[in-house]
Coordinates of C-alpha atoms and ligand atoms in Angstrom, one line a residue:
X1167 CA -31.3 2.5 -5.1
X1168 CA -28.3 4.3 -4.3
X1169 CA -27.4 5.9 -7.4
X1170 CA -24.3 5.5 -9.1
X1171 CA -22.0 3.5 -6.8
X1172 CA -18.5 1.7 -7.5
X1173 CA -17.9 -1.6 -5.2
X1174 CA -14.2 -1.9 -4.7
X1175 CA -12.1 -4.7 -4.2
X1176 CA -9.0 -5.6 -2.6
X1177 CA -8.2 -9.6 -2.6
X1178 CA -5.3 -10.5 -0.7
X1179 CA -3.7 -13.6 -0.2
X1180 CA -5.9 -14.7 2.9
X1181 CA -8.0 -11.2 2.9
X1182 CA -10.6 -9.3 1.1
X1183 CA -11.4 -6.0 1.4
X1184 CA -14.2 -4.1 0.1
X1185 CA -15.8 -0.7 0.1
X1186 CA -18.8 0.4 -1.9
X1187 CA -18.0 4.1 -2.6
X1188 CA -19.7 7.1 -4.6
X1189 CA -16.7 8.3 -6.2
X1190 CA -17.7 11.8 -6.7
X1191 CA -18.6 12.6 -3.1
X1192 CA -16.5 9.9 -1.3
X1193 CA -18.8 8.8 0.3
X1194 CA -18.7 5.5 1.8
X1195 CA -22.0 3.1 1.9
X1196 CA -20.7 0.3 3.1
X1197 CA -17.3 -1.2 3.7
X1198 CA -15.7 -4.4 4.8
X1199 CA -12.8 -6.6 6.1
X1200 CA -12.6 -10.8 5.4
X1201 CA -9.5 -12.2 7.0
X1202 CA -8.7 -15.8 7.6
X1203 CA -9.8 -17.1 4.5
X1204 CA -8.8 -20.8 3.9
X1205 CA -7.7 -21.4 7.1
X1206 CA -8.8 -24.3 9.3
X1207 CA -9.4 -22.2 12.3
X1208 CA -12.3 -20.1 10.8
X1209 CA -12.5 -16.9 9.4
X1210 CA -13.4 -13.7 10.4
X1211 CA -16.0 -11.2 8.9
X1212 CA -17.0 -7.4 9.9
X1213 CA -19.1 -5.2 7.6
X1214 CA -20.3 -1.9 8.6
X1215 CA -22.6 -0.2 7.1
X1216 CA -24.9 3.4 8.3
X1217 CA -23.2 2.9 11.3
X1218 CA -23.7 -0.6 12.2
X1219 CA -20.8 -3.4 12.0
X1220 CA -21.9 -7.0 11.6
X1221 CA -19.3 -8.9 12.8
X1222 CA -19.0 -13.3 11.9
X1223 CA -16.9 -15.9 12.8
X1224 CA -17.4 -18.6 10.5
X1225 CA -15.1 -20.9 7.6
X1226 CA -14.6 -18.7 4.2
X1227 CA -12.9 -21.6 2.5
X1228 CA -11.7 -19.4 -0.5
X1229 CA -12.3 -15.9 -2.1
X1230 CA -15.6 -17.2 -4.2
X1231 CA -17.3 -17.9 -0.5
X1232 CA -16.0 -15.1 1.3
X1233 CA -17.6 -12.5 -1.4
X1234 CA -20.7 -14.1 -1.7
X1235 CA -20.8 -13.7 2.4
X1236 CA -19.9 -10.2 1.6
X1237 CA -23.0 -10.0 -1.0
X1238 CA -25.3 -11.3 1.9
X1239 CA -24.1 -9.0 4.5
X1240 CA -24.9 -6.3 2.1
X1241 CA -28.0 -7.5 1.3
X1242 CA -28.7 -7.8 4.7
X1243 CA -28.1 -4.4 5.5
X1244 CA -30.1 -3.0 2.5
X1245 CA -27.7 -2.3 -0.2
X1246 CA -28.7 -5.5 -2.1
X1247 CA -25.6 -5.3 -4.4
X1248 CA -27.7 -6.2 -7.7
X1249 CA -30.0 -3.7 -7.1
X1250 CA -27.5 -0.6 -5.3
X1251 CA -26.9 1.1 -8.6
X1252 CA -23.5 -0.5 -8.8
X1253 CA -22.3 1.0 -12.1
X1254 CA -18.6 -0.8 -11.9
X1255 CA -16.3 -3.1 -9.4
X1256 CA -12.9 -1.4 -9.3
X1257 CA -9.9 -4.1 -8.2
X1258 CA -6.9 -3.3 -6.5
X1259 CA -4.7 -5.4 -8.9
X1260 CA -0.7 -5.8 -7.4
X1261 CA 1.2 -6.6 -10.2
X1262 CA 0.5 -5.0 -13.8
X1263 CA 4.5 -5.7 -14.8
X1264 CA 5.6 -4.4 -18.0
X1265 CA 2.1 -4.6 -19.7
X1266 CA -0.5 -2.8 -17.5
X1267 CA 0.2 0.8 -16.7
X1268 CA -2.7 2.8 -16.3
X1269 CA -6.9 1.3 -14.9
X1270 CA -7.8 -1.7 -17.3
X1271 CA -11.2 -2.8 -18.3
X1272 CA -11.1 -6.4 -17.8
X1273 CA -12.2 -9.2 -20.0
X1274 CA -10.9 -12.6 -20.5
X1275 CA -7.5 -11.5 -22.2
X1276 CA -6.8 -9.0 -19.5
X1277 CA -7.6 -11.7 -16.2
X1278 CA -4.9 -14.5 -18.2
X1279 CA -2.6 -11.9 -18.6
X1280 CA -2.8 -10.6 -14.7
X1281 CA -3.0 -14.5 -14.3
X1282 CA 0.6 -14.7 -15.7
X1283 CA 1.9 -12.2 -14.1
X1284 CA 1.7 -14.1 -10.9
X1285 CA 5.2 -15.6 -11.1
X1286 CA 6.1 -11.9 -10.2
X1287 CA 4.0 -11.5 -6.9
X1288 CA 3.2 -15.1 -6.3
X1289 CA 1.2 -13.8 -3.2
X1290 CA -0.7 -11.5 -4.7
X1291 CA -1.7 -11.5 -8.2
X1292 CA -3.1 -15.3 -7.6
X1293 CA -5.7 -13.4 -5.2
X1294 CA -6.5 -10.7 -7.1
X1295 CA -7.5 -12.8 -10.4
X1296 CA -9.7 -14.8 -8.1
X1297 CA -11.1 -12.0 -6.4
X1298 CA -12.2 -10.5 -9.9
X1299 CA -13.5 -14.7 -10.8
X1300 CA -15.5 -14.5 -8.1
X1301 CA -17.4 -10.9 -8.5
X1302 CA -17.8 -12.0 -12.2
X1303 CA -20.2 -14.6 -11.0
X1304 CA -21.9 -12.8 -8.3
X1305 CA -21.9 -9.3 -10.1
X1306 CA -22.6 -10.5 -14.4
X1307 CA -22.9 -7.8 -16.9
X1308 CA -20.8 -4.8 -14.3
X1309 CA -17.6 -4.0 -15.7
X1310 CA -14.6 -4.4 -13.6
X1311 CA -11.8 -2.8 -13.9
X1312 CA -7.9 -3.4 -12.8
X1313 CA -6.5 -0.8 -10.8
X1314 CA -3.0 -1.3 -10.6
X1315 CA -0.1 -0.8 -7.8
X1316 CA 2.7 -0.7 -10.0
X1317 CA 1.2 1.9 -12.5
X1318 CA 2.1 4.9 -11.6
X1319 CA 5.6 3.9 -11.7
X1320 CA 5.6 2.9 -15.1
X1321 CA 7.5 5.5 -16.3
X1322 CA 10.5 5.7 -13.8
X1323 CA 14.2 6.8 -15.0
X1324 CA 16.1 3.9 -17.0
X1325 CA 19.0 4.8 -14.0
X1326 CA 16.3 4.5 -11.4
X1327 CA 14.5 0.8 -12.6
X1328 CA 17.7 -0.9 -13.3
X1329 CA 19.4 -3.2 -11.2
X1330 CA 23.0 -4.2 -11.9
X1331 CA 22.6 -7.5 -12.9
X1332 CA 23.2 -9.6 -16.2
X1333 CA 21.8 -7.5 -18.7
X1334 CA 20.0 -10.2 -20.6
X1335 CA 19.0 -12.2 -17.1
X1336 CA 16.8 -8.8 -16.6
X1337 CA 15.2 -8.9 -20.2
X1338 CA 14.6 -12.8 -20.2
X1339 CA 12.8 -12.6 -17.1
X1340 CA 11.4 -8.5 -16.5
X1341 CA 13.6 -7.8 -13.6
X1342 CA 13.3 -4.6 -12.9
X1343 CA 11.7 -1.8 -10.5
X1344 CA 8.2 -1.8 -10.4
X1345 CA 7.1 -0.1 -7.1
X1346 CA 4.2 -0.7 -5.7
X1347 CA 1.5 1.5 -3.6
X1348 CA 1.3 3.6 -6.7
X1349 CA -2.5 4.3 -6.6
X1350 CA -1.4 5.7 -2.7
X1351 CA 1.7 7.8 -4.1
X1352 CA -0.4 9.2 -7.0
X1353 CA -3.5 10.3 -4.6
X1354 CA -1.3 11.8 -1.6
X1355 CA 0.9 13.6 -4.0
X1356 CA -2.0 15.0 -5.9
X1357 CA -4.0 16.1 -2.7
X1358 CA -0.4 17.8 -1.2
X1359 CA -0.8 19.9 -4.7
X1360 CA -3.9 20.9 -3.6
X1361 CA -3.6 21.5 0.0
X1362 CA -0.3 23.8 -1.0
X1363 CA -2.6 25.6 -3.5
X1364 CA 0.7 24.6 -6.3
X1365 CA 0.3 23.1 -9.2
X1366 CA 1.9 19.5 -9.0
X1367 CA 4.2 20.7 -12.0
X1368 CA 6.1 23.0 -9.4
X1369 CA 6.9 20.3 -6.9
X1370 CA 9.8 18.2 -6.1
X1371 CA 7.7 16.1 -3.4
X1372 CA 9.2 12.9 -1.4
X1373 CA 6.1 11.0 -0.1
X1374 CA 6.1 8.0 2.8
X1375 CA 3.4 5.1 2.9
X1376 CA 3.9 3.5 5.9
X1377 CA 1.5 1.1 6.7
X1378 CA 2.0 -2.7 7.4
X1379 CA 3.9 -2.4 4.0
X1380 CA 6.2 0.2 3.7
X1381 CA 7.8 2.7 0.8
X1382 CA 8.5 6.0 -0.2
X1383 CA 8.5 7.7 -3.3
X1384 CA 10.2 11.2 -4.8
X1385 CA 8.5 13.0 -7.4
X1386 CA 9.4 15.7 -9.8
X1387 CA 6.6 18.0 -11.7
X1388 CA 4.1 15.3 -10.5
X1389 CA 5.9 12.3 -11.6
X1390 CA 7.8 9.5 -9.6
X1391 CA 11.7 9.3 -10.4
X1392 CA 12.1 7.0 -7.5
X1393 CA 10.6 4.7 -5.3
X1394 CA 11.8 2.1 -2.2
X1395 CA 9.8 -1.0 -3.5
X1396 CA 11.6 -3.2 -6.6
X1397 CA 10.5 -6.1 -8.1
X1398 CA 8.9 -6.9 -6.1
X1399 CA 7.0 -5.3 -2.3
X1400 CA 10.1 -6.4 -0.2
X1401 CA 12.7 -4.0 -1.1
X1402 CA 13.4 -0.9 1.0
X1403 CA 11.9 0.6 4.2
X1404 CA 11.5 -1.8 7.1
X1405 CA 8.0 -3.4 7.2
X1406 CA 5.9 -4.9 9.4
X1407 CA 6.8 -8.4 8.6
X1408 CA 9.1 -8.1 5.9
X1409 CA 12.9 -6.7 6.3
X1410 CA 13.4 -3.9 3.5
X1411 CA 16.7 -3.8 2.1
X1412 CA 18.6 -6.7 3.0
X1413 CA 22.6 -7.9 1.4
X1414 CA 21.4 -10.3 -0.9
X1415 CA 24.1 -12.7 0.5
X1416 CA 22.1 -13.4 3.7
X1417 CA 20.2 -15.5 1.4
X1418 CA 23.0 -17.6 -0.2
X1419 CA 24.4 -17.7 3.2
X1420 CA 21.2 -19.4 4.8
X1421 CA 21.1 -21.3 1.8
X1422 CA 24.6 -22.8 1.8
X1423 CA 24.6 -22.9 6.2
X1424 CA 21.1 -23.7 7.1
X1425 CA 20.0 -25.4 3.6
X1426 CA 17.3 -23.1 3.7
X1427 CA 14.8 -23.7 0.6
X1428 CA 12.6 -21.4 -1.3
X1429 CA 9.1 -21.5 0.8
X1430 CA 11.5 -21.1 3.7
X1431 CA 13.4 -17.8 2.2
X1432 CA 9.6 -16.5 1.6
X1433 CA 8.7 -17.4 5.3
X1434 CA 11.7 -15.5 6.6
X1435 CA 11.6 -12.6 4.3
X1436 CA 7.5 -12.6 4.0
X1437 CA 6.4 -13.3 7.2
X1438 CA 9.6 -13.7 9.9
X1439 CA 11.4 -10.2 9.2
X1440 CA 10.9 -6.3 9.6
X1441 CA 9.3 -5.4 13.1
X1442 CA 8.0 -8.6 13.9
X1443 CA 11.1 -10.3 13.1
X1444 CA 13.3 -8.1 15.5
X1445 CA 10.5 -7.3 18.2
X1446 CA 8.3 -10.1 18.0
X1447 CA 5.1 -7.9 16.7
X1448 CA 4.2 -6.1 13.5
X1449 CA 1.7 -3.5 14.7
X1450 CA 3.1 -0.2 15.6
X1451 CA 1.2 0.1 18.6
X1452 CA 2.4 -2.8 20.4
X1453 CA 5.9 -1.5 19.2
X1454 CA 5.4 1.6 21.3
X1455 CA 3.9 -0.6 23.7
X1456 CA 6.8 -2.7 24.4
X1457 CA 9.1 -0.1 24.2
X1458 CA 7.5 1.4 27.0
X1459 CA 7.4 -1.1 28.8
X1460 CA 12.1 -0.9 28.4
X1461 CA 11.1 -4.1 26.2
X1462 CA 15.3 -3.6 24.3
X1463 CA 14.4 -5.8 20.8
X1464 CA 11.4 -3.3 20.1
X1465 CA 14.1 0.1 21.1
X1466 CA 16.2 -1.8 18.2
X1467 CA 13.4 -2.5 15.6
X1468 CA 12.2 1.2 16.2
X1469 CA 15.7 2.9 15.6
X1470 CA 16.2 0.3 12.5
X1471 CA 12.8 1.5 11.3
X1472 CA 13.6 5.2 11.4
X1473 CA 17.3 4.8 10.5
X1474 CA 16.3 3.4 7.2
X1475 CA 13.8 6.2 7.1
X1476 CA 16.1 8.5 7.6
X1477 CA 18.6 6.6 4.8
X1478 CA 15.8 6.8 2.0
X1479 CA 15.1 10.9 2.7
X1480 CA 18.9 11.4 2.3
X1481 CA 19.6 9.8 -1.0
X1482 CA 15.5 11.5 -2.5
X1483 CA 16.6 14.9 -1.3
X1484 CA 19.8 14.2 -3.2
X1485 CA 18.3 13.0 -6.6
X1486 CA 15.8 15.4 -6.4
X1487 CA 18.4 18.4 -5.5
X1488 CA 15.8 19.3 -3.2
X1489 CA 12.5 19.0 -2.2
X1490 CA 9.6 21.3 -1.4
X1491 CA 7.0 18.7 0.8
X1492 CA 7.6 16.1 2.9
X1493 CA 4.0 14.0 3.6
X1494 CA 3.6 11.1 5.9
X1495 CA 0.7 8.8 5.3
X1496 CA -1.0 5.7 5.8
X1497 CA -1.5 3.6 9.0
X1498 CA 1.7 4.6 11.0
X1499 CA 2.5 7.7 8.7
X1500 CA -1.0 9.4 10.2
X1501 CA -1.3 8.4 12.8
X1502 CA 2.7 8.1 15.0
X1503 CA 4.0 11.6 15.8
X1504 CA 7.4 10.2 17.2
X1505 CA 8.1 8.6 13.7
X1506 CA 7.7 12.1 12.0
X1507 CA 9.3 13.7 14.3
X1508 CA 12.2 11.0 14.7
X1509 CA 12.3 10.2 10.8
X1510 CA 13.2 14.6 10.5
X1511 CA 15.1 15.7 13.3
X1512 CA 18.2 17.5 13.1
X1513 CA 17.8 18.8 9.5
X1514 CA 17.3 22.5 10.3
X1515 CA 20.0 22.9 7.8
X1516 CA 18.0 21.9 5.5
X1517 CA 14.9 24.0 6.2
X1518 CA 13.4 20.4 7.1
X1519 CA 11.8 20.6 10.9
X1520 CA 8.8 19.5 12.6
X1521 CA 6.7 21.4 14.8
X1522 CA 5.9 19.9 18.4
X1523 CA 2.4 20.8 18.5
X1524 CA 1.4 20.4 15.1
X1525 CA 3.1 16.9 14.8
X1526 CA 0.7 16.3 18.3
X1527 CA -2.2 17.4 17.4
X1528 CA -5.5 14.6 16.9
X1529 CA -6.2 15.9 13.5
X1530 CA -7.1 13.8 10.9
X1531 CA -7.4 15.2 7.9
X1532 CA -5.0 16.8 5.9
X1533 CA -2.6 19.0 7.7
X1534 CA 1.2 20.8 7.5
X1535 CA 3.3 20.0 10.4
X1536 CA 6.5 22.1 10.1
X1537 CA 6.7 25.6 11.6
X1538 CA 5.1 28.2 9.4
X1539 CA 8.4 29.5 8.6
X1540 CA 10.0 26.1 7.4
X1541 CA 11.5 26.5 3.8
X1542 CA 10.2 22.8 3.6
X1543 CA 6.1 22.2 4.0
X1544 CA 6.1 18.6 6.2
X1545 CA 2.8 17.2 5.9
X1546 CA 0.4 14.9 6.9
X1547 CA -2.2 13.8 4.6
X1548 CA -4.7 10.9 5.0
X1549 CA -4.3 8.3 1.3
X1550 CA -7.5 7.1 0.4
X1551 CA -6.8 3.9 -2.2
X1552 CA -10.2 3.3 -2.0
X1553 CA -11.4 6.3 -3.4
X1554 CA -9.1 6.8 -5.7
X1555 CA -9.6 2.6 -7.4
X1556 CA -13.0 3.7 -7.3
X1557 CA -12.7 7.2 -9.5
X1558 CA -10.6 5.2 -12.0
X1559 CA -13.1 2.7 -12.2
X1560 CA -16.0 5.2 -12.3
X1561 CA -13.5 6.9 -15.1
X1562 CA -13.0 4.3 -17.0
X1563 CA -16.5 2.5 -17.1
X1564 CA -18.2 6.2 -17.9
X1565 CA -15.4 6.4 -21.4
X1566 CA -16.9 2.9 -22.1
Ligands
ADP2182 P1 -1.9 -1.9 5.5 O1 -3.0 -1.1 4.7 O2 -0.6 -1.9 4.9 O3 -2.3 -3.1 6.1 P2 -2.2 0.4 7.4 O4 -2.0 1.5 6.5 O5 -3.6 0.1 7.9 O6 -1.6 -0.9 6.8 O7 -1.3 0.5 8.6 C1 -1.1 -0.5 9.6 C2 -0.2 0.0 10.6 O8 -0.6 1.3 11.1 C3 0.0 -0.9 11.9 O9 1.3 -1.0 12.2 C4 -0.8 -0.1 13.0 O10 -0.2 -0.3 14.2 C5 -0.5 1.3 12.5 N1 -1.6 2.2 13.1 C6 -2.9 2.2 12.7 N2 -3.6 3.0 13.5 C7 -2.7 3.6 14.4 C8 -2.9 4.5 15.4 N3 -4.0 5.1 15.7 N4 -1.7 4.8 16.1 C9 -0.5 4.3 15.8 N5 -0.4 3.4 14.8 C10 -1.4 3.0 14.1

C-alpha cells in the first residue's frame, strides 16, 4: 500500500502520459511516457519508478493496450495499481467548451458530452474520452475526474473571447476563445503569488508556457483577462509544429492555388508549421543546435519565435496598464536563458530587465531573474500540470 495516491492521465492523440502522484506531498511514485501508439512501426514505452526506468519497444495498437501495458509495468515495479491505494484517476481533458469549467466527476453523461465536444479539438478530445474508456475498465469502482485545459479561462472578458465574425456564425457553432494550458496558467500564477509573498488579488501577472505548444496569458487579481490560444491550440505564439497567428487568407489562398483540402490545412498548420516548419525541427535544442552551427532557416525561426513573443508582451502590458511579474515556464520557458533574455531586452523603460547571471544560473526551482532593483519581478517558475490534475482530483473525489 501506498496510501492515498491519485494516477493521472494525459491521452494524446498517439501519446499517453501518466504519473501516480500523492497530491499533498508531490510526490511522485511512478510516472510514464507511451508514444507511438497505432502506428505500424511500433511503439515506445518508458516507466520509471524508485529510480529505475523500464524502457519497451513493442505495438500499442490503441489507448485500451497501451494502459493496460502501463498497469503491468506498474505492477511489475510493485505499485500493483488495484492494490496502490489509488483513491482517484485525474484526466487531463483538452476541450471542456462552453459546458465544463471547473474538475468534473465523470460518469456516463459527462464522457458523451466531452465525446461531443470533439468536433472542437478533433485531435484531442477523441483521446482523452478513450483514455478515461480504457482506465474505466482496468481501474472499476475509482472515480475519475476531468481536469480541463480550457477551464480557467472560462471567465475571460466578452472584448477578449470574441472574434469579429458573423455574430450568429459564433453562436450556431461556439466560436469563441477558449484558451488552453489553463491548469499550467492557474498553477504558475498561483505559485508566483507565493514565491512574491503577495496575495494573487494584488497582481497584474503576464505568464508564458512555452513548451512544444505555446501561449501566454495576462492576469488581473488572479484571474485571466487574456490569453494567446483561441478556439482552438493554434492561435498565437509560434509552436513547435504549429505557426501561431497566421492571416487567415493563407488558407483560402492555398485553397483556391494549390486546392489544398481540409486533412491537408490540418497537416500544414498541425504538423508542417512553427519551428519545424521554418527550420526543419521542433525541439528547441536542435534549434540552438543548428543555429550554431550558422544553419540561416533556424536564425529565422528563432527571431520569428521571439518577435511574436515580444508582440504578445506589448499588447498584455497594455491591457493590463501594467504588470508586476513576468514568469517563464514549461519546457523551453525553464529551461532557455537566451529566450528570456531575448523575449525582454531593451525594456528598461519599463522597469522590465533581465539579469545575466540569474537568467544563467542551473536552478531549477522557482526563482526571480531580474535585478533586485527591477520595478518588474521576471521569474522563472517550474508548472507542474501533474500535480495540480491530481489535487483537483484528490479535491474533488474527497467532496464526493
Ligand atoms: P510539451 O509538454 O508541450 O510537449 P515541454 O514543456 O516538455 O512540451 O517542452 C518541450 C520543449 O522544451 C522542446 O522544444 C524542448 O527542446 C525544450 N526543452 C526541454 N528541456 C530543455 C532543456 N534542458 N534546454 C532547452 N530546451 C529544453
Amino acid at each position: 500500500m501506498d496510501g492515498d495516491l491519485v494516477l493521472v492521465v494525459n491521452s494524446g492523440s498517439s501519446s499517453i502520459k501518466y504519473q501516480l502522484v500523492a497530491p499533498e506531498s508531490g510526490t511522485v511514485v511512478a510516472a510514464g511516457l507511451m508514444e507511438r501508439i497505432g502506428e505500424s512501426g511500433g511503439g515506445a514505452l518508458e516507466h520509471t519508478a524508485d529510480g529505475r526506468t523500464l524502457s519497451d519497444h513493442v505495438t500499442i495498437p490503441d489507448h485500451t493496450a497501451g494502459l493496460r501495458l502501463a498497469f503491468e509495468k506498474f505492477a511489475e515495479t510493485g505499485h500493483d495499481l488495484a492494490s496502490a491505494g489509488v483513491t482517484a484517476v485525474g484526466h487531463r481533458v483538452v476541450h471542456g467548451g462552453e459546458v465544463f469549467y471547473r474538475p468534473t466527476l465523470v460518469d456516463d453523461r459527462v464522457l458523451a458530452t466531452i465525446d461531443e465536444l470533439s468536433a472542437l479539438a478533433p485531435l484531442h478530445n477523441p483521446a482523452n474520452v478513450r483514455g478515461i474508456e480504457a482506465v474505466r475498465t482496468l481501474l472499476p469502482g475509482v472515480p475519475q475526474v476531468a481536469v480541463f485545459d480550457t477551464a480557467f479561462f472560462h471567465g475571460l472578458p466578452d472584448a477578449a473571447k470574441t472574434y469579429a465574425i458573423d455574430a450568429q456564425v459564433a453562436a450556431a457553432h461556439g466560436i469563441r476563445r477558449y484558451g488552453f494550458h489553463g491548469t499550467s496558467h492557474e498553477y504558475v500564477s498561483g505559485r508566483v503569488a507565493e514565491f512574491l509573498g503577495r496575495p494573487a488579488e494584488s497582481l497584474k501577472q503576464i505568464v508564458f508556457h512555452l513548451g512544444n505548444g505555446a501561449s501566454v496569458s495576462a492576469l488581473r487579481g488572479g484571474r485571466p483577462v487574456d490569453t494567446s490560444m483561441g478556439l482552438t491550440p493554434l492561435e498565437g505564439l509560434v509552436m513547435g509544429t504549429r505557426p501561431g497567428d497566421l492571416d487567415p487568407g493563407i488558407i483560402l489562398h492555398l485553397m483556391r492555388t494549390v486546392q489544398l483540402d481540409v486533412d491537408g490545412v490540418d497537416r500544414l498548420l498541425n504538423r508542417r508549421s512553427g519551428l519545424r516548419g521554418m527550420a526543419g525541427v521542433n525541439d528547441f535544442r536542435e534549434l540552438r543546435r543548428l543555429i550554431g552551427e550558422g544553419h540561416e532557416p533556424a536564425r529565422l525561426a528563432y527571431d520569428v519565435y521571439v518577435h511574436r513573443l515580444r508582440h504578445y508582451l506589448g499588447a498584455y502590458l497594455i491591457e493590463l496598464g501594467g504588470v508586476d511579474a513576468i514568469t517563464f515556464t514549461a519546457g523551453v520557458g525553464e529551461n532557455n536563458p537566451d529566450v528570456r533574455a531575448d523575449a525582454l531586452a531593451g525594456l528598461s523603460g519599463f522597469g522590465i530587465a533581465v539579469d545575466h547571471d540569474r537568467n544563467t544560473a542551473p536552478e531549477r526551482t522557482a526563482r526571480r531573474i531580474s535585478p533586485p532593483d527591477a520595478k518588474v519581478d521576471v521569474l522563472v517558475v517550474p508548472t507542474n500540470e501533474e500535480l495540480a490534475i491530481a489535487r483537483a482530483a484528490a479535491a474533488l473525489t474527497e467532496k464526493a
